CSV table of C-alpha atoms and ligand atoms in Angstrom, one decimal:
chain,number,residue,atom,x,y,z
A,126,MET,CA,-16.8,31.0,-34.1
A,127,LEU,CA,-14.7,27.8,-33.7
A,128,LYS,CA,-13.4,29.1,-30.4
A,129,LYS,CA,-17.1,29.3,-29.1
A,130,LEU,CA,-17.9,25.8,-30.2
A,131,PHE,CA,-14.8,24.5,-28.3
A,132,LYS,CA,-15.6,26.6,-25.1
A,133,PRO,CA,-18.2,24.3,-23.3
A,134,PHE,CA,-15.4,21.2,-23.7
A,135,ARG,CA,-12.7,23.6,-21.9
A,136,LEU,CA,-15.3,24.4,-19.4
A,137,SER,CA,-16.3,21.0,-18.6
A,138,ARG,CA,-12.7,19.9,-18.2
A,139,GLN,CA,-11.8,22.6,-15.9
A,140,ARG,CA,-15.0,21.7,-13.7
A,141,LYS,CA,-13.2,18.6,-13.0
A,142,GLU,CA,-10.2,20.2,-11.2
A,143,PRO,CA,-10.6,19.9,-7.4
A,144,LYS,CA,-12.3,22.7,-5.4
A,145,PRO,CA,-10.0,25.1,-3.5
A,146,MET,CA,-9.4,24.2,-0.1
A,147,GLN,CA,-9.6,26.1,2.9
A,148,PRO,CA,-6.5,25.1,5.6
A,149,THR,CA,-7.1,24.5,9.2
A,150,ILE,CA,-4.4,26.0,10.9
A,151,LEU,CA,-3.2,24.1,14.0
A,152,ASP,CA,-1.5,25.4,17.2
A,153,ALA,CA,1.6,24.0,18.6
A,154,HIS,CA,-0.3,22.7,21.6
A,155,GLU,CA,-2.7,20.8,19.1
A,156,HIS,CA,0.1,19.2,17.1
A,157,ARG,CA,2.9,18.9,19.6
A,158,ILE,CA,5.8,19.6,17.4
A,159,ASN,CA,8.2,22.7,17.4
A,160,CYS,CA,11.2,24.1,15.6
A,161,ALA,CA,13.5,21.6,17.4
A,162,HIS,CA,12.3,18.6,15.4
A,163,PHE,CA,13.5,20.1,12.1
A,164,SER,CA,17.5,20.6,11.2
A,165,ARG,CA,18.6,23.9,12.2
A,166,ASN,CA,19.5,24.7,8.6
A,167,SER,CA,16.2,23.9,7.3
A,168,ALA,CA,14.5,26.2,9.8
A,169,ASN,CA,17.1,28.9,8.9
A,170,VAL,CA,16.2,28.7,5.2
A,171,ALA,CA,12.8,29.2,5.9
A,172,VAL,CA,13.5,32.2,8.4
A,173,ARG,CA,15.8,33.9,5.7
A,174,LEU,CA,13.3,33.4,3.1
A,175,GLN,CA,10.4,35.0,5.4
A,176,GLN,CA,12.8,37.8,6.1
A,177,ALA,CA,13.3,38.6,2.6
A,178,GLY,CA,9.6,38.8,2.5
A,179,PHE,CA,8.6,35.6,0.9
A,180,GLU,CA,6.1,33.1,2.5
A,181,ALA,CA,8.3,29.8,3.3
A,182,TYR,CA,7.4,26.6,5.3
A,183,LEU,CA,8.6,23.1,6.1
A,184,VAL,CA,6.7,20.7,4.2
A,185,GLY,CA,6.1,17.0,3.3
A,186,GLY,CA,8.0,14.0,4.8
A,187,CYS,CA,9.8,16.2,7.6
A,188,VAL,CA,6.4,17.5,9.0
A,189,ARG,CA,4.6,14.2,8.8
A,190,ASP,CA,7.6,12.2,10.1
A,191,SER,CA,7.8,14.5,13.1
A,192,LEU,CA,4.3,14.4,14.0
A,193,LEU,CA,4.9,10.3,13.9
A,194,GLY,CA,7.9,10.8,16.1
A,195,VAL,CA,10.0,9.1,13.5
A,196,THR,CA,13.2,11.4,12.6
A,197,PRO,CA,13.0,12.9,9.1
A,198,LYS,CA,15.3,11.7,6.6
A,199,ASP,CA,15.5,14.9,4.8
A,200,PHE,CA,13.9,18.3,5.0
A,201,ASP,CA,11.8,20.2,2.4
A,202,VAL,CA,11.0,24.0,2.3
A,203,ALA,CA,8.0,25.2,0.1
A,204,THR,CA,8.1,29.0,-0.9
A,205,SER,CA,6.5,31.7,-2.9
A,206,ALA,CA,10.0,32.5,-4.0
A,207,THR,CA,11.0,31.4,-7.5
A,208,PRO,CA,14.0,29.5,-7.9
A,209,GLU,CA,15.8,32.2,-9.2
A,210,GLN,CA,15.0,34.3,-6.1
A,211,VAL,CA,15.9,31.6,-3.9
A,212,ARG,CA,19.2,31.4,-5.6
A,213,TYR,CA,19.8,35.0,-5.2
A,214,GLU,CA,19.2,34.4,-1.2
A,215,PHE,CA,21.8,31.6,-0.9
A,216,ARG,CA,25.1,31.6,-2.3
A,217,ASN,CA,25.5,28.2,-1.4
A,218,SER,CA,22.8,26.8,-3.7
A,219,ARG,CA,22.0,25.4,-6.9
A,220,ILE,CA,18.9,25.2,-9.2
A,221,ILE,CA,18.3,21.5,-10.5
A,222,GLY,CA,15.7,19.6,-12.5
A,223,ARG,CA,13.8,20.1,-15.6
A,224,ARG,CA,10.5,18.2,-14.7
A,225,PHE,CA,10.5,20.2,-11.4
A,226,LYS,CA,12.6,22.9,-10.9
A,227,LEU,CA,14.3,22.9,-7.5
A,228,VAL,CA,16.8,24.6,-5.3
A,229,HIS,CA,19.4,22.7,-3.5
A,230,VAL,CA,21.0,24.6,-0.7
A,231,HIS,CA,23.9,23.1,0.5
A,232,PHE,CA,25.3,23.3,4.1
A,233,GLY,CA,28.4,21.0,4.2
A,234,ARG,CA,27.0,17.6,4.0
A,235,GLU,CA,23.4,18.7,4.4
A,236,LEU,CA,21.2,19.5,1.7
A,237,ILE,CA,18.0,21.3,1.9
A,238,GLU,CA,15.2,21.1,-1.2
A,239,VAL,CA,13.6,24.4,-1.7
A,240,ALA,CA,10.4,24.2,-4.1
A,241,THR,CA,8.4,27.1,-5.4
A,242,PHE,CA,4.7,26.9,-4.7
A,243,ARG,CA,3.4,25.0,-7.7
A,244,SER,CA,-0.1,24.8,-9.2
A,245,ASN,CA,-2.4,22.0,-10.7
A,246,HIS,CA,-2.5,24.2,-13.9
A,247,SER,CA,-5.3,24.2,-16.3
A,248,GLN,CA,-4.7,22.8,-19.7
A,249,ASP,CA,-5.1,26.6,-21.0
A,250,ASP,CA,-1.8,27.2,-19.5
A,251,GLU,CA,-0.5,24.4,-21.3
A,252,GLU,CA,-1.4,25.4,-24.7
A,253,ASN,CA,-0.2,28.8,-24.3
A,254,ASN,CA,2.9,27.7,-22.8
A,255,SER,CA,4.2,24.1,-23.2
A,256,ASP,CA,7.8,25.2,-21.8
A,257,ILE,CA,6.8,25.4,-18.3
A,258,SER,CA,3.9,22.8,-18.2
A,259,SER,CA,2.8,19.8,-20.4
A,260,HIS,CA,0.9,16.4,-20.3
A,261,ASP,CA,1.0,13.6,-22.4
A,262,ALA,CA,-2.0,12.1,-24.0
A,263,SER,CA,-2.9,10.0,-21.0
A,264,GLY,CA,-2.8,12.9,-18.6
A,265,ARG,CA,0.7,12.2,-17.4
A,266,ILE,CA,2.6,15.3,-16.3
A,267,LEU,CA,5.6,15.6,-18.3
A,268,ARG,CA,6.6,19.1,-17.0
A,269,ASP,CA,5.4,21.4,-14.0
A,270,ASN,CA,6.7,24.7,-13.6
A,271,VAL,CA,3.5,26.5,-13.1
A,272,TYR,CA,3.8,28.3,-10.1
A,273,GLY,CA,0.9,29.1,-7.6
A,274,ASN,CA,0.3,30.0,-4.2
A,275,MET,CA,0.3,27.6,-1.2
A,276,GLU,CA,-3.2,26.7,-1.6
A,277,ASP,CA,-2.6,25.7,-5.1
A,278,ASP,CA,0.7,23.9,-3.9
A,279,ALA,CA,-0.9,21.7,-1.2
A,280,GLN,CA,-3.5,20.5,-4.0
A,281,ARG,CA,-0.7,19.2,-6.3
A,282,ARG,CA,0.9,17.2,-3.5
A,283,ASP,CA,0.2,13.6,-3.5
A,284,PHE,CA,-1.0,12.3,-0.2
A,285,THR,CA,-3.0,14.3,2.6
A,286,MET,CA,-0.4,13.4,5.0
A,287,ASN,CA,2.3,15.2,2.8
A,288,ALA,CA,0.6,18.4,2.5
A,289,LEU,CA,1.2,19.7,5.8
A,290,TYR,CA,3.0,23.2,6.1
A,291,PHE,CA,5.0,23.9,9.3
A,292,ASP,CA,5.6,27.7,9.9
A,293,VAL,CA,8.6,28.3,11.7
A,294,SER,CA,7.9,31.9,12.8
A,295,ASN,CA,4.8,30.8,15.1
A,296,GLU,CA,5.1,26.9,15.0
A,297,LYS,CA,1.6,26.6,13.4
A,298,ILE,CA,0.7,23.8,11.0
A,299,HIS,CA,-1.4,24.5,8.0
A,300,ASP,CA,-3.5,21.3,6.9
A,301,TYR,CA,-5.1,21.9,3.5
A,302,SER,CA,-7.0,18.7,3.5
A,303,THR,CA,-7.3,15.8,6.1
A,304,GLY,CA,-3.5,15.3,6.5
A,305,PHE,CA,-3.3,15.9,10.2
A,306,ALA,CA,-6.7,13.4,10.8
A,307,ASP,CA,-5.2,11.2,8.4
A,308,ILE,CA,-1.8,10.6,10.2
A,309,LYS,CA,-3.9,9.8,13.4
A,310,ARG,CA,-5.9,7.3,11.6
A,311,ARG,CA,-2.7,6.0,10.0
A,312,LEU,CA,-4.1,6.3,6.5
A,313,ILE,CA,-2.5,7.2,3.2
A,314,ARG,CA,-5.2,9.1,1.1
A,315,LEU,CA,-4.6,10.8,-2.1
A,316,ILE,CA,-5.5,14.3,-2.5
A,317,GLY,CA,-8.5,14.7,-5.3
A,318,ASP,CA,-9.5,12.3,-7.7
A,319,PRO,CA,-7.6,9.1,-7.2
A,320,GLU,CA,-7.6,7.8,-10.5
A,321,GLN,CA,-7.0,11.2,-12.3
A,322,ARG,CA,-3.8,11.7,-9.6
A,323,TYR,CA,-2.2,8.3,-10.7
A,324,LEU,CA,-2.9,9.0,-14.3
A,325,GLU,CA,-0.9,12.3,-13.8
A,326,ASP,CA,1.8,10.5,-12.4
A,327,PRO,CA,1.7,6.7,-11.9
A,328,VAL,CA,4.6,6.9,-9.6
A,329,ARG,CA,2.6,7.7,-7.0
A,330,MET,CA,1.1,4.2,-7.1
A,331,LEU,CA,4.7,3.2,-5.9
A,332,ARG,CA,4.9,6.2,-3.3
A,333,ALA,CA,1.7,4.6,-1.7
A,334,ILE,CA,3.2,1.3,-1.1
A,335,ARG,CA,6.5,2.6,0.0
A,336,PHE,CA,4.8,5.0,2.7
A,337,ALA,CA,2.3,2.0,3.7
A,338,ALA,CA,5.5,-0.3,4.3
A,339,LYS,CA,7.5,2.5,6.0
A,340,LEU,CA,5.0,3.9,8.3
A,341,ASP,CA,3.0,1.0,8.6
A,342,PHE,CA,-0.3,2.8,7.5
A,343,ASP,CA,-3.1,1.5,5.6
A,344,ILE,CA,-3.8,2.5,2.1
A,345,GLU,CA,-7.5,4.3,2.1
A,346,ASP,CA,-10.2,2.3,-0.1
A,347,ASP,CA,-10.4,4.9,-2.7
A,348,THR,CA,-6.6,5.4,-2.9
A,349,ALA,CA,-6.1,1.7,-3.0
A,350,GLU,CA,-8.9,0.8,-5.5
A,351,PRO,CA,-7.5,1.9,-8.9
A,352,ILE,CA,-3.7,0.5,-8.3
A,353,ARG,CA,-4.3,-2.9,-9.6
A,354,ARG,CA,-6.3,-1.6,-12.5
A,355,LEU,CA,-3.6,1.1,-13.3
A,356,ALA,CA,-0.3,-0.6,-12.3
A,357,HIS,CA,0.5,-1.1,-16.0
A,358,LEU,CA,0.7,2.6,-16.4
A,359,LEU,CA,4.3,2.3,-14.9
A,360,ARG,CA,5.4,0.9,-18.3
A,361,ASP,CA,5.4,4.4,-19.4
A,362,ILE,CA,7.6,5.5,-16.6
A,363,PRO,CA,11.1,6.6,-17.7
A,364,SER,CA,13.5,3.8,-16.4
A,365,ALA,CA,15.7,6.1,-14.8
A,366,ARG,CA,13.1,7.5,-12.6
A,367,LEU,CA,11.7,3.8,-11.9
A,368,TYR,CA,15.4,3.1,-10.8
A,369,GLU,CA,15.4,5.7,-8.3
A,370,GLU,CA,12.2,4.6,-7.1
A,371,VAL,CA,13.1,1.2,-6.8
A,372,LEU,CA,16.0,1.8,-4.6
A,373,LYS,CA,14.0,3.9,-2.3
A,374,LEU,CA,11.3,0.8,-2.1
A,375,PHE,CA,13.7,-1.6,-1.3
A,376,LEU,CA,16.7,0.4,0.5
A,377,SER,CA,14.8,2.1,3.2
A,378,GLY,CA,14.5,-0.7,5.8
A,379,TYR,CA,11.2,-2.0,4.8
A,380,ALA,CA,11.9,-4.1,1.8
A,381,VAL,CA,10.0,-7.3,2.9
A,382,ARG,CA,6.8,-5.5,3.6
A,383,THR,CA,7.1,-3.2,0.5
A,384,TYR,CA,7.7,-6.7,-1.6
A,385,GLU,CA,4.5,-7.9,0.0
A,386,LEU,CA,2.4,-4.7,-1.1
A,387,LEU,CA,3.9,-4.6,-4.3
A,388,ARG,CA,2.8,-8.4,-5.1
A,389,GLU,CA,-0.6,-7.6,-3.6
A,390,TYR,CA,-1.1,-4.6,-5.8
A,391,ASN,CA,0.2,-6.4,-9.1
A,392,LEU,CA,3.1,-3.8,-9.2
A,393,PHE,CA,5.7,-6.3,-8.8
A,394,ASP,CA,5.2,-7.9,-12.3
A,395,GLU,CA,5.5,-4.3,-14.1
A,396,LEU,CA,8.9,-3.7,-12.2
A,397,PHE,CA,10.3,-7.1,-12.7
A,398,PRO,CA,8.8,-9.0,-15.3
A,399,GLY,CA,11.3,-11.8,-15.6
A,400,THR,CA,11.1,-12.4,-11.9
A,401,ALA,CA,7.5,-12.4,-11.9
A,402,LYS,CA,7.6,-15.3,-14.6
A,403,ALA,CA,10.0,-17.3,-12.3
A,404,LEU,CA,7.7,-16.6,-9.5
A,405,ALA,CA,4.8,-18.1,-11.4
A,406,LYS,CA,6.8,-21.1,-12.1
A,407,GLN,CA,8.6,-21.9,-8.9
A,408,PRO,CA,6.2,-19.6,-6.3
A,409,GLU,CA,7.9,-21.2,-3.1
A,410,TYR,CA,11.4,-21.1,-4.0
A,411,VAL,CA,11.4,-17.8,-5.6
A,412,ASP,CA,9.3,-16.1,-2.7
A,413,ARG,CA,11.5,-17.7,-0.1
A,414,LEU,CA,14.9,-16.4,-2.1
A,415,LEU,CA,13.5,-12.9,-2.3
A,416,ARG,CA,12.1,-12.7,1.0
A,417,ASN,CA,15.6,-13.8,2.5
A,418,ALA,CA,17.3,-11.4,0.4
A,419,PHE,CA,15.0,-8.5,1.5
A,420,LYS,CA,15.1,-9.6,5.3
A,421,ASN,CA,18.8,-9.5,5.1
A,422,THR,CA,18.8,-6.2,3.5
A,423,ASP,CA,16.4,-4.6,6.2
A,424,HIS,CA,18.3,-6.3,9.0
A,425,ARG,CA,21.8,-4.7,7.5
A,426,ILE,CA,20.1,-1.4,7.5
A,427,SER,CA,18.8,-1.7,11.0
A,428,ILE,CA,22.3,-2.5,12.2
A,429,ASP,CA,23.6,0.2,10.2
A,430,ARG,CA,25.6,-2.1,7.7
A,431,PRO,CA,26.1,-0.8,4.1
A,432,VAL,CA,23.9,-2.3,1.5
A,433,THR,CA,24.2,-2.4,-2.2
A,434,PRO,CA,21.9,-2.4,-5.0
A,435,ALA,CA,24.3,-4.9,-6.7
A,436,PHE,CA,23.4,-7.5,-4.1
A,437,LEU,CA,19.7,-6.7,-4.6
A,438,PHE,CA,19.5,-7.0,-8.2
A,439,ALA,CA,21.6,-9.9,-8.2
A,440,ALA,CA,19.0,-11.7,-5.9
A,441,LEU,CA,15.8,-10.4,-7.9
A,442,LEU,CA,17.1,-11.6,-11.2
A,443,TRP,CA,18.7,-14.6,-9.9
A,444,PRO,CA,15.7,-16.9,-10.5
A,445,ALA,CA,15.2,-15.7,-14.1
A,446,LEU,CA,18.8,-16.0,-14.8
A,447,THR,CA,19.2,-19.7,-13.9
A,448,THR,CA,16.0,-20.5,-15.9
A,449,ARG,CA,17.4,-18.9,-18.7
A,450,ALA,CA,20.8,-20.7,-18.5
A,451,VAL,CA,19.4,-24.0,-18.3
A,452,SER,CA,17.2,-23.4,-21.2
A,453,LEU,CA,20.3,-22.3,-23.0
A,454,GLN,CA,22.2,-25.4,-22.1
A,455,ASN,CA,19.4,-27.4,-23.1
A,456,ASP,CA,19.9,-25.8,-26.6
A,457,GLY,CA,23.4,-27.3,-26.6
A,458,MET,CA,25.3,-24.4,-25.1
A,459,HIS,CA,28.1,-25.1,-22.6
A,460,ALA,CA,27.5,-24.3,-19.0
A,461,LEU,CA,29.9,-21.3,-18.7
A,462,PRO,CA,28.9,-19.7,-21.8
A,463,ALA,CA,25.2,-20.3,-21.1
A,464,MET,CA,25.7,-18.4,-17.8
A,465,GLN,CA,27.3,-15.6,-19.4
A,466,GLU,CA,24.8,-15.2,-22.1
A,467,ALA,CA,21.7,-15.7,-19.7
A,468,ALA,CA,23.1,-12.6,-17.4
A,469,HIS,CA,23.5,-10.6,-20.6
A,470,GLN,CA,20.1,-11.3,-21.7
A,471,VAL,CA,18.3,-11.0,-18.4
A,472,LEU,CA,20.1,-7.6,-17.2
A,473,LEU,CA,19.4,-6.3,-21.0
A,474,GLU,CA,15.6,-6.9,-20.4
A,475,GLN,CA,15.6,-5.9,-16.8
A,476,VAL,CA,17.2,-2.4,-17.8
A,477,GLN,CA,14.2,-1.5,-20.3
A,478,ARG,CA,12.1,-1.0,-17.2
A,479,ILE,CA,14.6,0.0,-14.4
A,480,ALA,CA,17.8,1.6,-15.5
A,481,VAL,CA,20.4,0.0,-13.4
A,482,PRO,CA,23.6,1.8,-14.0
A,483,LYS,CA,26.7,0.0,-15.1
A,484,ARG,CA,28.4,0.6,-11.9
A,485,PHE,CA,25.9,-1.7,-10.0
A,486,SER,CA,25.1,-4.2,-12.9
A,487,LEU,CA,28.7,-5.2,-13.3
A,488,PRO,CA,29.2,-6.3,-9.8
A,489,THR,CA,25.7,-7.9,-10.3
A,490,ARG,CA,27.4,-10.0,-13.0
A,491,GLU,CA,30.4,-10.8,-10.8
A,492,ILE,CA,28.4,-12.1,-7.9
A,493,TRP,CA,26.7,-14.4,-10.5
A,494,ASP,CA,30.0,-15.2,-11.9
A,495,MET,CA,31.3,-16.3,-8.4
A,496,GLN,CA,28.6,-18.7,-8.1
A,497,GLU,CA,29.8,-20.6,-11.0
A,498,ARG,CA,33.6,-20.5,-9.3
A,499,LEU,CA,32.8,-21.2,-5.9
A,500,PRO,CA,32.3,-25.0,-6.2
A,501,ARG,CA,35.8,-25.1,-8.2
A,502,ARG,CA,38.3,-25.2,-5.2
A,503,ALA,CA,41.1,-27.4,-6.5
A,504,GLY,CA,44.7,-26.5,-6.4
A,505,LYS,CA,45.2,-23.0,-5.9
A,506,ARG,CA,41.4,-21.9,-7.1
A,507,ALA,CA,40.2,-21.6,-3.6
A,508,ASP,CA,42.7,-19.1,-2.3
A,509,THR,CA,42.6,-17.1,-5.6
A,510,LEU,CA,38.9,-16.7,-5.1
A,511,LEU,CA,39.2,-15.8,-1.5
A,512,ALA,CA,41.5,-13.2,-2.6
A,513,ASN,CA,39.1,-11.8,-4.9
A,514,PRO,CA,37.2,-8.5,-3.8
A,515,ARG,CA,34.2,-9.8,-4.8
A,516,PHE,CA,34.4,-13.0,-2.8
A,517,ARG,CA,32.5,-11.8,0.2
A,518,ALA,CA,29.5,-10.6,-1.9
A,519,GLY,CA,29.6,-14.0,-3.8
A,520,TYR,CA,29.8,-16.1,-0.6
A,521,ASP,CA,27.0,-14.2,1.0
A,522,PHE,CA,24.9,-14.9,-2.1
A,523,LEU,CA,25.8,-18.8,-1.9
A,524,LEU,CA,24.5,-18.8,1.7
A,525,LEU,CA,21.6,-17.0,0.6
A,526,ARG,CA,20.8,-19.4,-2.1
A,527,GLU,CA,21.3,-22.1,0.3
A,528,GLU,CA,19.1,-20.6,3.0
A,529,SER,CA,16.3,-20.4,0.4
A,530,GLY,CA,16.5,-24.3,-0.3
A,531,GLU,CA,19.1,-24.6,-3.2
A,532,GLN,CA,21.1,-27.6,-2.9
A,533,THR,CA,25.0,-27.1,-3.2
A,534,GLN,CA,26.3,-30.3,-1.3
A,535,GLY,CA,27.4,-28.4,1.7
A,536,LEU,CA,29.6,-25.7,-0.3
A,537,GLY,CA,28.5,-22.6,1.9
A,538,ASP,CA,29.7,-24.7,5.1
A,539,TRP,CA,32.9,-25.4,3.3
A,540,TRP,CA,33.8,-22.1,2.6
A,541,THR,CA,32.9,-20.8,6.1
A,542,ASP,CA,35.4,-23.5,7.4
A,543,TYR,CA,37.9,-22.6,4.8
A,544,GLN,CA,37.7,-18.9,5.9
A,545,ASP,CA,38.6,-20.1,9.3
A,546,ALA,CA,41.2,-22.6,8.6
A,547,SER,CA,45.0,-22.4,9.3
A,548,ASP,CA,47.0,-23.0,6.2
A,549,SER,CA,47.7,-26.6,7.0
A,550,GLN,CA,44.0,-27.3,7.4
A,551,ARG,CA,43.4,-25.5,4.3
A,552,ARG,CA,45.7,-27.8,2.3
A,553,GLU,CA,44.0,-30.9,3.7
A,554,MET,CA,40.6,-29.6,3.1
A,555,ILE,CA,41.7,-28.9,-0.7
A,556,SER,CA,43.3,-32.4,-0.7
A,557,ASN,CA,40.2,-33.9,0.6
A,558,LEU,CA,38.2,-32.6,-2.3
A,559,SER,CA,40.2,-35.0,-4.7
A,560,THR,CA,37.4,-36.8,-6.4
A,561,LYS,CA,34.8,-34.5,-5.4
A,562,SER,CA,33.1,-31.7,-7.3
A,563,GLY,CA,36.0,-29.3,-6.6
A,564,ALA,CA,38.5,-31.3,-8.5
A,565,PRO,CA,39.5,-30.1,-12.0
A,566,ARG,CA,37.1,-31.1,-14.7
A,567,LYS,CA,38.3,-33.7,-17.3
A,568,ARG,CA,37.4,-32.8,-20.8
A,569,ARG,CA,34.3,-34.4,-22.1
A,570,ARG,CA,33.4,-35.1,-25.5
A,571,SER,CA,29.8,-36.0,-24.9
A,572,LYS,CA,27.0,-33.6,-24.3
A,573,PRO,CA,27.6,-30.9,-21.8
A,574,ARG,CA,26.5,-31.8,-18.3
A,575,SER,CA,25.1,-28.9,-16.4
A,576,LYS,CA,27.6,-27.4,-14.2
A,577,ILE,CA,25.2,-24.3,-13.5
A,578,PRO,CA,24.3,-23.9,-9.7
A,579,ALA,CA,21.0,-26.0,-9.5
A,580,PRO,CA,18.5,-23.2,-10.2
A,581,ALA,CA,16.2,-24.1,-7.6
A,582,VAL,CA,14.8,-26.7,-5.1
A,583,GLN,CA,12.5,-29.3,-7.3
A,584,SER,CA,9.5,-29.1,-4.8
A,585,ASP,CA,7.7,-26.4,-6.7
A,586,GLU,CA,7.9,-27.8,-10.1
B,740,LIG,P1,10.7,10.9,2.3
B,740,LIG,O1,11.5,12.0,2.0
B,740,LIG,O2,10.4,10.3,3.7
B,740,LIG,O3,10.8,9.5,1.5
B,740,LIG,P2,8.7,12.6,1.3
B,740,LIG,O4,7.3,12.7,1.6
B,740,LIG,O5,9.3,13.9,1.8
B,740,LIG,O6,9.1,11.2,2.2
B,740,LIG,P3,9.8,13.3,-1.0
B,740,LIG,O7,10.1,12.5,-2.5
B,740,LIG,O8,11.1,13.9,-0.3
B,740,LIG,O9,9.0,12.4,0.1
B,740,LIG,O10,8.8,14.5,-1.4
B,740,LIG,C1,8.5,15.7,-0.8
B,740,LIG,C2,7.2,16.2,-0.8
B,740,LIG,O11,7.0,16.3,-2.2
B,740,LIG,C3,6.4,14.8,-0.5
B,740,LIG,O12,6.0,15.0,0.6
B,740,LIG,C4,4.9,15.5,-1.4
B,740,LIG,O13,4.2,16.5,-0.8
B,740,LIG,C5,5.7,16.0,-2.7
B,740,LIG,N1,5.8,15.0,-3.5
B,740,LIG,C6,6.8,14.0,-4.1
B,740,LIG,N2,6.5,13.5,-5.3
B,740,LIG,C7,5.4,13.8,-5.5
B,740,LIG,C8,4.6,13.3,-6.6
B,740,LIG,N3,5.0,12.3,-7.5
B,740,LIG,N4,3.3,13.7,-6.8
B,740,LIG,C9,3.0,14.8,-5.9
B,740,LIG,N5,3.6,15.1,-4.9
B,740,LIG,C10,4.9,14.9,-4.6
B,741,LIG,MG1,11.4,14.2,1.6
């Protein structure tokens, strides 16, 4: 009896699920890509799975990027084989993940990710088997291991441009929505009801921004509309997942544009609340500092130079750090411990949102410590600093601060010259410091004066 009463509610909930889609099949002459666009290993994985009697396609970013003439950064395969069946086919493979069970097939340094077709399962499945699928109260997907067919798999993907399936056996593309047309129109469009899709997984908001920046696409109106309203949902995302996403956002070569879009869609505040406060207080300076940091990062990536998350976080959190340090000093703390304490507090707050691992947060702190030490150059200090493995990052960071308008009395130029100088020139440079700021400090008994690097240019205040 009770079951009967509840039935209508279940039905109405099911009716909300997206309608099944029929694929458009595109021939090679229409889409103009072929097997040569994909890595040989990824194509071989698909072929071998097909030979073993399963369906298998190249899917996602590699098909999208190939259509755009961009070299794909990795290759994903979608298949009807279960992870265990894939594992059986490839000795060089490993099953990974809990939220999404995947198989990684390794070929030397190349890794092919193989995912079993999944379905946008109904709530009923969940009540029967919370091990393979589960949502939280807001509709967020917690686990998603309900397998389905290719059509189901296309529906649960995020954007239309990411739901294109390339068949290596005949070079045809299966398009279950409007992916091919949207790529031509350069549009990012969520599959299904945008609000529901963001509720299921709020990280899709960040993915929309990332692809808009990377591909220079527009976000379609209905896909864009809920983002500002739902930005706060990012607070429920585990900090470790957000860390991974933030790296992809800022270390893919399009950090400046990504930053602009994150701010435009109110997502930046959710990721970096301390920095957002600093932006509200000193908009011009903080904006300039962040833009310069992102510009440098993008440039380094474009010329294949290494980039480290430590430098990025040092820049992102610097304005919040200096504001905090000054306020601790105003409460009577000495400059050095104030800086240390501020660094500790700012990082502690940030890792609640984004789980920056210690291997990067420690070098971030070292870059900040350097800022305190770079003005103190007297005696042997300059040479000791120069020999410090963190010197280069600290010096680059000093230049970044100067570029952004901080007043440092020519400290950056001094260090630039010092690095190029001969031994005797160096000695002269040190002795010239004598009474200037680089000289050893005399002990003061009066109230501590600020030795903290000037937090900002004053014009915004
Ligand atoms: P790139 O690898 O260039 O960053 P991508 O589209 O391949 O882009 P991946 O993160 O590698 O992105 O994901 C592979 C595919 O998995 C996507 O194309 C998409 O179809 C699907 N996907 C990834 N994340 C989600 C998500 N949060 N919700 C729905 N589908 C997703
Ligand atoms: Mg990918």
